[in-house]
Coordinates of N, CA and C in Angstrom, one line a residue:
P1 N 46.9 19.8 -3.0 CA 46.1 20.0 -1.5 C 44.5 20.4 -1.3
E2 N 44.9 21.5 -2.1 CA 43.7 22.5 -2.0 C 42.1 21.1 -3.1
Y3 N 42.8 21.0 -3.9 CA 41.6 20.1 -4.4 C 41.4 19.1 -3.3
L4 N 41.7 18.7 -2.9 CA 41.8 17.4 -2.1 C 40.9 18.0 -0.6
M5 N 41.4 19.1 -0.4 CA 40.6 19.8 0.7 C 38.7 20.1 -0.3
E6 N 38.8 20.1 -1.1 CA 37.6 21.1 -1.9 C 36.7 18.7 -1.4
A7 N 37.9 17.9 -1.8 CA 36.9 16.8 -2.0 C 36.0 16.5 -0.2
A8 N 37.5 16.7 0.5 CA 37.0 15.9 1.7 C 35.7 17.6 2.2
E9 N 35.7 17.9 2.3 CA 35.1 19.9 2.8 C 33.7 18.9 2.4
L10 N 33.1 18.6 0.5 CA 32.0 18.4 -0.1 C 31.2 17.2 1.1
G11 N 32.4 15.9 1.3 CA 32.5 14.2 1.6 C 31.9 14.8 3.2
I12 N 31.9 15.8 3.8 CA 31.7 16.0 5.3 C 31.4 16.4 5.7
F13 N 30.2 17.7 3.9 CA 29.0 18.1 3.9 C 27.9 16.9 3.8
M14 N 28.3 15.7 3.1 CA 27.4 14.4 2.9 C 27.2 13.7 3.8
V15 N 29.0 13.6 4.7 CA 27.9 13.1 5.1 C 26.9 13.5 7.2
S16 N 27.4 14.0 7.0 CA 26.2 14.8 7.8 C 25.1 14.8 7.5
A17 N 25.0 15.6 5.9 CA 23.8 16.0 5.3 C 22.6 13.8 5.5
C18 N 23.6 13.2 5.2 CA 23.0 11.4 5.5 C 22.4 11.5 6.2
S19 N 24.0 11.2 7.4 CA 23.5 11.4 8.8 C 22.4 11.8 9.7
I20 N 22.2 12.6 9.7 CA 20.8 14.2 10.3 C 19.9 13.6 9.4
V21 N 19.5 13.3 7.8 CA 18.3 12.9 7.5 C 18.1 11.7 8.0
A22 N 18.5 10.5 8.0 CA 18.7 9.5 7.6 C 18.0 9.5 10.1
L23 N 19.2 10.3 10.4 CA 18.0 10.2 12.2 C 17.0 10.9 11.9
L24 N 16.5 12.4 11.7 CA 15.0 12.8 11.9 C 14.5 11.3 10.5
E25 N 14.5 11.5 9.7 CA 13.5 10.9 8.5 C 13.0 9.3 8.9
Y26 N 14.0 8.6 8.7 CA 14.4 7.0 8.6 C 13.3 7.0 9.3
P27 N 12.4 5.9 9.5 CA 10.6 5.6 10.6 C 11.8 4.1 11.7
G28 N 12.9 3.9 11.6 CA 12.8 2.6 12.7 C 13.9 3.8 14.1
S29 N 13.9 5.3 13.4 CA 15.2 5.8 13.8 C 14.1 6.6 15.4
P30 N 15.0 6.4 16.7 CA 13.7 6.7 17.6 C 13.8 8.7 17.8
V31 N 14.7 9.0 17.5 CA 14.4 10.3 17.2 C 13.6 10.7 16.4
H32 N 13.1 10.2 14.9 CA 11.8 10.5 14.2 C 10.6 9.6 15.1
Q33 N 10.6 8.8 16.0 CA 9.0 8.3 16.7 C 9.2 9.5 17.6
W34 N 10.5 10.2 18.2 CA 9.5 11.0 19.1 C 9.9 12.4 18.8
L35 N 9.7 12.9 16.9 CA 9.4 14.0 16.9 C 8.3 13.7 15.6
P36 N 7.5 13.2 15.6 CA 6.9 13.3 14.4 C 6.6 14.8 14.0
N37 N 6.8 15.1 13.9 CA 6.4 17.0 13.7 C 6.9 16.9 12.7
P38 N 6.5 16.7 10.5 CA 8.2 17.3 9.7 C 8.5 18.0 9.6
A39 N 7.9 19.6 10.6 CA 8.6 21.5 10.4 C 8.9 21.0 10.9
L40 N 9.1 20.5 12.5 CA 9.6 20.9 13.7 C 12.0 20.0 13.0
R41 N 11.5 18.2 12.6 CA 12.1 17.5 11.9 C 13.2 18.5 10.9
R42 N 12.9 19.2 10.3 CA 12.9 19.9 8.6 C 14.2 21.2 9.0
V43 N 13.2 22.0 10.8 CA 14.2 23.4 11.1 C 15.4 22.3 11.4
L44 N 15.4 21.4 12.8 CA 16.4 21.2 13.0 C 17.4 20.4 12.1
T45 N 17.2 19.6 11.1 CA 18.1 19.1 9.8 C 19.1 20.5 9.1
G46 N 17.8 21.3 9.0 CA 18.3 23.0 8.4 C 19.5 23.7 9.6
I47 N 19.5 23.4 10.9 CA 20.3 24.2 11.6 C 21.2 23.3 11.9
A48 N 21.2 22.0 11.7 CA 22.1 20.7 11.6 C 23.3 21.3 10.2
M49 N 23.1 21.3 9.5 CA 23.6 21.1 7.7 C 24.0 23.2 8.5
G50 N 23.0 23.9 8.8 CA 24.3 25.0 8.6 C 24.8 25.5 9.9
L51 N 25.1 24.6 10.4 CA 26.7 24.4 11.6 C 27.1 23.5 11.2
T52 N 27.0 23.0 10.3 CA 28.4 21.6 9.4 C 28.7 22.7 8.7
A53 N 27.8 23.5 8.4 CA 28.8 24.4 6.4 C 29.4 25.6 7.4
I54 N 29.2 26.5 8.3 CA 30.0 26.6 9.5 C 31.5 26.1 9.5
C55 N 31.1 25.5 10.3 CA 32.4 24.7 10.4 C 33.4 24.0 9.4
I56 N 32.8 23.5 8.4 CA 33.7 23.5 7.6 C 33.9 24.9 7.0
V57 N 33.4 25.6 7.0 CA 34.2 27.1 6.3 C 35.2 27.8 7.1
Y58 N 35.3 27.4 8.3 CA 36.4 27.6 9.0 C 37.2 26.6 9.6
S59 N 37.2 25.7 8.9 CA 38.0 24.8 9.4 C 39.2 25.3 8.9
P60 N 40.6 25.0 9.1 CA 41.8 25.4 8.4 C 42.3 24.4 7.0
W61 N 41.3 23.6 6.6 CA 40.8 23.2 5.2 C 40.2 24.6 4.4
G62 N 39.4 24.5 5.3 CA 38.2 25.4 4.3 C 39.1 26.8 4.5
K63 N 39.3 27.0 5.6 CA 40.5 28.6 5.0 C 41.1 28.4 4.5
Q64 N 41.7 27.9 3.8 CA 42.7 27.3 2.8 C 42.7 27.5 1.9
S65 N 41.2 26.5 1.1 CA 41.2 25.8 0.3 C 40.1 27.1 -0.4
G66 N 39.6 27.6 0.7 CA 38.2 29.3 0.3 C 37.2 28.1 1.0
A67 N 37.1 27.2 0.6 CA 35.7 26.9 1.1 C 34.9 27.0 -0.2
H68 N 35.3 26.6 -1.3 CA 33.6 26.5 -1.9 C 32.6 24.9 -1.7
F69 N 33.0 24.3 -1.8 CA 32.8 22.7 -2.2 C 31.5 22.8 -2.8
N70 N 31.4 24.1 -3.7 CA 30.0 23.7 -4.3 C 30.8 24.5 -6.2
P71 N 30.4 23.5 -7.0 CA 31.2 23.8 -8.8 C 30.6 25.5 -9.1
S72 N 29.3 26.0 -8.4 CA 28.7 27.4 -9.0 C 29.4 28.7 -8.6
F73 N 29.9 27.6 -6.9 CA 30.6 29.3 -6.7 C 32.4 29.5 -6.8
T74 N 33.1 28.0 -7.3 CA 33.8 27.5 -8.1 C 33.9 28.6 -9.4
L75 N 33.0 28.5 -9.8 CA 32.7 29.4 -10.9 C 32.7 30.0 -11.4
T76 N 31.8 31.1 -10.3 CA 31.1 32.4 -9.9 C 32.9 33.2 -9.5
F77 N 33.6 32.4 -8.7 CA 35.0 33.2 -8.5 C 35.9 33.0 -9.5
F78 N 35.7 32.0 -10.8 CA 36.7 31.1 -12.1 C 36.2 33.1 -13.1
R79 N 35.5 33.6 -13.1 CA 34.6 33.9 -14.2 C 34.4 35.3 -13.1
L80 N 34.9 36.1 -12.3 CA 35.7 37.4 -11.0 C 37.2 36.9 -11.0
G81 N 37.3 36.5 -11.5 CA 39.1 36.1 -11.9 C 40.3 35.7 -10.6
K82 N 39.5 35.4 -9.6 CA 40.0 35.1 -8.4 C 40.4 33.9 -7.8
I83 N 40.3 32.5 -9.6 CA 40.9 31.8 -9.7 C 40.9 31.7 -10.9
H84 N 43.1 30.6 -10.8 CA 42.8 29.7 -12.9 C 41.7 29.1 -12.9
A85 N 42.2 28.7 -14.3 CA 40.8 27.9 -14.5 C 41.4 26.7 -14.7
T86 N 42.7 26.4 -14.5 CA 43.0 24.8 -13.9 C 42.9 24.6 -13.1
D87 N 42.2 25.2 -11.3 CA 42.0 24.8 -10.6 C 40.8 25.2 -10.2
A88 N 40.0 26.0 -11.0 CA 38.4 26.0 -11.2 C 38.2 24.9 -11.9
L89 N 39.0 23.9 -12.8 CA 38.4 22.7 -13.0 C 39.0 22.1 -12.2
F90 N 39.9 21.7 -11.9 CA 40.4 20.5 -10.0 C 39.0 20.8 -9.3
Y91 N 39.4 22.1 -9.1 CA 38.3 21.8 -7.8 C 37.3 21.0 -8.2
I92 N 36.2 21.7 -8.9 CA 34.7 21.3 -9.4 C 34.9 19.3 -9.7
L93 N 36.0 19.0 -10.2 CA 36.1 18.1 -10.4 C 36.5 17.6 -9.1
F94 N 36.9 17.4 -8.0 CA 37.6 17.0 -6.6 C 36.3 17.0 -5.9
Q95 N 35.4 18.6 -6.2 CA 34.1 18.6 -5.4 C 33.8 17.0 -5.5
F96 N 32.5 16.7 -6.6 CA 31.9 15.6 -7.9 C 32.6 14.7 -6.8
V97 N 33.9 14.3 -6.5 CA 33.9 13.0 -6.0 C 34.1 12.6 -4.8
G98 N 34.3 14.1 -4.4 CA 34.4 14.2 -2.5 C 32.9 13.9 -2.4
G99 N 31.7 14.8 -3.0 CA 30.8 14.1 -3.1 C 30.1 12.9 -2.8
V100 N 30.6 12.4 -3.4 CA 30.2 10.6 -4.1 C 30.3 10.3 -3.0
A101 N 31.6 9.9 -2.1 CA 32.4 9.5 -1.5 C 31.7 9.7 0.0
G102 N 31.2 10.8 0.0 CA 30.7 11.2 0.9 C 29.6 10.6 1.4
V103 N 28.6 10.0 0.4 CA 27.3 9.3 0.4 C 27.6 7.7 0.0
L104 N 28.7 7.4 -0.7 CA 29.3 5.9 -0.3 C 29.8 6.3 1.2
L105 N 30.0 6.4 1.6 CA 30.6 5.5 3.1 C 29.5 5.8 3.9
S106 N 28.7 7.4 3.6 CA 27.2 6.8 4.8 C 26.6 5.7 4.3
L107 N 26.4 5.0 3.3 CA 26.0 4.2 2.4 C 27.1 2.6 3.2
W108 N 28.0 2.5 3.1 CA 28.7 1.3 3.5 C 28.9 1.5 5.3
V109 N 28.5 2.6 5.3 CA 28.4 2.8 7.3 C 26.5 2.7 8.3
L110 N 26.1 3.3 7.8 CA 24.6 3.0 7.8 C 23.6 1.6 6.9
G111 N 23.9 2.3 6.0 CA 23.5 1.2 5.0 C 21.6 1.3 4.9
G112 N 21.5 0.7 5.1 CA 19.7 0.4 4.7 C 19.0 1.5 5.0
P113 N 18.8 2.5 6.6 CA 18.3 3.8 6.2 C 18.4 4.8 5.1
I114 N 19.7 4.3 5.5 CA 20.8 5.8 3.6 C 19.4 4.9 1.9
R115 N 19.1 3.5 2.2 CA 18.7 3.4 1.2 C 17.4 3.5 1.0
H116 N 16.4 3.5 2.7 CA 14.9 3.3 2.5 C 14.3 5.3 2.0
P117 N 13.6 4.9 1.0 CA 12.4 6.1 0.1 C 12.4 6.8 0.9
S118 N 12.5 7.3 3.0 CA 11.9 8.6 3.7 C 13.5 8.9 3.4
V119 N 14.6 8.5 2.7 CA 16.1 8.9 3.4 C 16.3 8.7 1.1
N120 N 16.5 7.7 0.9 CA 16.7 8.2 -0.8 C 17.6 8.8 -0.5
Y121 N 19.5 8.0 -0.4 CA 20.1 8.6 -0.7 C 20.0 10.6 -0.4
V122 N 19.6 11.0 0.6 CA 19.5 12.4 0.2 C 19.2 12.9 -1.2
A123 N 19.1 12.5 -2.0 CA 18.4 13.1 -3.8 C 17.6 13.9 -2.8
T124 N 17.7 15.0 -4.3 CA 17.2 16.4 -4.4 C 15.8 15.7 -6.0
S125 N 15.5 16.3 -5.3 CA 13.8 16.2 -6.4 C 12.8 17.0 -6.3
P126 N 11.3 17.7 -6.7 CA 10.3 19.0 -6.8 C 9.8 17.5 -6.2
G127 N 8.9 18.6 -5.2 CA 8.2 18.2 -4.3 C 6.8 18.1 -4.6
P128 N 5.9 18.3 -4.0 CA 4.2 18.3 -4.3 C 3.4 19.2 -5.5
Y129 N 4.0 21.2 -5.5 CA 4.1 21.9 -6.2 C 4.8 21.8 -7.8
G130 N 5.7 20.6 -8.1 CA 5.5 20.5 -9.6 C 7.6 20.9 -9.5
L131 N 7.7 21.2 -11.0 CA 8.6 21.1 -11.4 C 9.4 23.0 -12.0
A132 N 8.3 23.2 -11.9 CA 8.3 24.6 -12.2 C 8.8 25.7 -11.1
A133 N 7.9 26.2 -9.5 CA 8.3 26.2 -8.0 C 9.2 25.2 -7.7
A134 N 10.1 24.4 -8.6 CA 11.6 24.0 -7.5 C 12.3 24.9 -8.4
F135 N 12.6 24.6 -9.8 CA 13.2 25.8 -10.0 C 13.4 26.9 -10.0
G136 N 11.9 27.1 -9.6 CA 11.8 28.5 -9.3 C 12.5 28.9 -7.8
G137 N 12.2 28.2 -6.5 CA 12.6 28.1 -5.6 C 14.3 28.0 -5.5
E138 N 14.8 27.6 -6.3 CA 16.5 26.7 -6.5 C 17.3 28.1 -7.1
L139 N 16.3 28.7 -7.6 CA 16.8 30.2 -8.4 C 17.3 30.9 -7.6
L140 N 15.8 31.4 -6.8 CA 15.4 32.2 -5.9 C 17.2 32.1 -4.6
I141 N 16.5 30.7 -4.0 CA 17.8 31.1 -3.1 C 19.2 30.9 -3.6
S142 N 19.8 30.5 -4.9 CA 20.5 30.1 -5.1 C 21.6 32.1 -5.2
F143 N 20.5 32.5 -5.9 CA 20.7 34.2 -6.2 C 20.6 34.7 -4.6
L144 N 20.1 34.7 -3.9 CA 20.2 35.8 -2.5 C 21.6 35.0 -1.7
L145 N 21.7 33.6 -1.6 CA 23.2 33.0 -1.6 C 24.3 34.1 -1.6
M146 N 24.6 33.3 -3.0 CA 25.9 34.3 -4.2 C 25.9 35.7 -3.7
T147 N 24.7 36.6 -3.8 CA 24.4 38.5 -3.0 C 25.3 38.2 -2.0
V148 N 24.4 37.8 -1.2 CA 24.6 38.0 -0.2 C 26.4 37.7 0.7
V149 N 26.8 36.0 0.1 CA 27.7 36.2 0.3 C 29.6 37.1 -0.6
L150 N 28.2 37.2 -2.4 CA 29.7 38.4 -2.8 C 29.4 40.3 -1.8
K151 N 28.6 40.3 -1.0 CA 28.5 41.2 -0.6 C 28.9 41.8 0.9
V152 N 28.8 40.6 1.7 CA 29.5 40.5 3.0 C 31.2 40.3 3.3
S153 N 31.4 39.7 2.0 CA 32.4 38.8 2.4 C 33.8 40.0 1.3
N154 N 33.4 40.9 1.0 CA 33.6 42.6 0.4 C 33.6 43.8 1.4
H155 N 33.5 43.0 2.3 CA 32.8 44.3 3.3 C 33.9 43.9 4.6
S156 N 34.3 45.1 4.8 CA 35.6 45.4 5.0 C 35.1 44.6 7.0
R157 N 34.2 45.5 7.2 CA 34.4 44.8 8.7 C 33.4 43.3 9.3
L158 N 32.8 42.7 7.8 CA 31.7 42.3 7.8 C 32.4 40.8 7.3
A159 N 33.3 40.7 6.8 CA 33.6 39.4 5.4 C 34.2 38.8 6.8
R160 N 34.4 39.0 7.8 CA 35.3 37.2 8.5 C 33.7 36.7 9.0
F161 N 32.7 37.1 8.9 CA 30.9 37.1 9.2 C 30.9 36.1 8.4
T162 N 31.4 36.2 6.7 CA 30.5 35.3 5.8 C 29.9 34.2 6.1
G163 N 30.8 33.3 6.6 CA 30.6 32.1 6.6 C 29.5 31.6 7.8
L164 N 29.1 32.6 8.8 CA 27.9 32.0 9.4 C 26.8 32.8 8.5
F165 N 27.1 33.9 7.1 CA 25.4 34.5 6.4 C 25.1 33.0 5.8
A166 N 26.6 32.2 5.2 CA 26.0 31.3 4.5 C 25.7 30.3 4.8
G167 N 26.1 29.8 6.5 CA 25.7 29.0 6.9 C 23.6 28.7 7.3
G168 N 24.2 30.6 7.7 CA 22.3 30.7 8.2 C 21.7 30.9 6.9
L169 N 21.8 31.5 6.3 CA 21.5 31.0 5.0 C 20.3 29.0 4.6
V170 N 22.1 28.8 4.5 CA 21.8 27.7 4.6 C 20.9 26.9 5.6
A171 N 20.7 27.2 6.9 CA 19.3 26.7 7.9 C 18.6 26.9 7.4
I172 N 18.1 28.4 6.8 CA 16.3 29.3 6.7 C 16.4 28.6 5.4
Y173 N 16.7 28.3 4.4 CA 16.1 27.7 3.4 C 15.9 25.9 3.1
I174 N 16.5 25.1 3.9 CA 16.5 23.7 4.2 C 14.9 24.0 5.7
S175 N 14.9 24.6 6.3 CA 13.3 25.0 6.7 C 12.0 25.5 5.9
V176 N 12.6 26.1 5.0 CA 11.7 27.0 4.9 C 11.5 26.3 2.7
E177 N 12.4 26.0 2.0 CA 12.3 25.5 0.7 C 12.7 24.7 0.5
S178 N 12.7 24.1 0.9 CA 13.0 22.4 0.9 C 12.0 21.7 0.2
P179 N 10.4 21.5 1.0 CA 9.5 21.6 0.0 C 9.6 21.8 -1.6
L180 N 9.6 22.5 -1.7 CA 10.1 23.0 -3.1 C 11.0 21.6 -3.9
S181 N 12.0 21.9 -3.4 CA 13.4 21.4 -3.8 C 14.1 20.2 -3.8
E182 N 13.6 20.1 -1.7 CA 14.5 19.7 -1.1 C 16.3 19.9 -0.9
M183 N 16.2 21.1 -1.5 CA 17.2 22.2 -0.6 C 18.4 21.8 -1.6
S184 N 19.2 21.9 -2.6 CA 20.3 21.4 -3.1 C 21.3 23.0 -3.1
M185 N 21.0 23.7 -4.3 CA 22.1 25.0 -4.8 C 23.4 24.3 -5.6
N186 N 23.6 22.9 -5.5 CA 25.1 22.6 -5.6 C 24.4 21.7 -6.6
P187 N 25.5 21.4 -8.1 CA 25.0 20.0 -8.5 C 26.1 19.4 -8.0
A188 N 27.3 19.4 -7.9 CA 27.9 18.1 -7.0 C 27.4 17.6 -5.8
R189 N 26.7 18.1 -5.2 CA 25.6 17.5 -3.9 C 24.3 17.0 -4.5
T190 N 24.1 17.2 -5.7 CA 23.3 16.7 -6.4 C 23.2 15.1 -6.8
F191 N 24.4 15.4 -7.7 CA 25.1 14.2 -7.5 C 26.0 13.6 -7.4
A192 N 26.1 13.5 -6.3 CA 26.5 12.7 -5.4 C 25.6 12.1 -4.8
S193 N 23.9 13.0 -4.1 CA 23.4 12.0 -4.2 C 22.2 11.3 -5.4
A194 N 22.9 11.3 -6.4 CA 21.9 10.7 -7.6 C 22.6 9.1 -8.1
F195 N 24.2 9.9 -7.9 CA 25.1 8.4 -8.6 C 24.5 6.8 -8.0
P196 N 25.1 7.4 -6.0 CA 24.9 5.5 -5.6 C 23.5 4.9 -5.6
G197 N 22.4 5.8 -5.7 CA 20.9 5.3 -6.0 C 20.8 5.3 -7.5
Q198 N 21.4 5.9 -8.1 CA 21.4 5.7 -10.0 C 19.3 6.3 -9.6
L199 N 20.3 7.2 -9.2 CA 18.6 8.7 -9.5 C 18.7 9.2 -10.2
W200 N 18.7 8.8 -11.2 CA 18.9 9.4 -12.8 C 18.4 10.7 -13.3
T201 N 17.2 10.3 -12.7 CA 15.9 11.1 -13.4 C 15.8 12.9 -12.4
E202 N 16.7 12.4 -11.3 CA 16.6 13.8 -10.2 C 17.2 14.8 -10.7
I203 N 18.4 14.0 -12.1 CA 19.3 15.1 -12.6 C 19.1 16.0 -12.8
G204 N 18.1 15.9 -13.6 CA 17.8 17.6 -14.5 C 16.3 18.1 -13.9
R205 N 16.1 17.6 -12.4 CA 15.0 18.9 -11.8 C 15.6 20.0 -10.2

């Protein structure tokens, strides 16, 4: 059941991402028209996605599966000996499947706004500063997130707040770093957006 939970967790995250970005960035959305400042919309997106991550981590499914919903986390915990190889393999497989399912569900429900270039399946791609800046940004935020999660989760008094730290960093990263790379840190999340839109040029970025 933990495999299905991992799939559902990333699927829920992608549904939230598609819905929030469509609400805030699709030109036909009233919310987009009410909030003309892109920096403010980015901050609101960050807060919404940070809260989504926190809710997933502290949900019953998140507590049971460990709430990885990211192959990078799964591989890290495998390397630390906290998860068996077979479980790691199926965790990663189901994360990819769940992420794609979440975007396809959003596309089925919302249709046109998800395809619109302003939303673009919430695909990740380098910003105006180019590929090197996007790579550097993703490297830095991934390193910081993993460092914080490992430090906090192994602290006797702070461990129960690990999800809050992780969600807070997601909110900050989307608000600050997303202009560089549109903020992923998650290969399954990137693939989930690329597959429905056939945006394969973004995978290598």
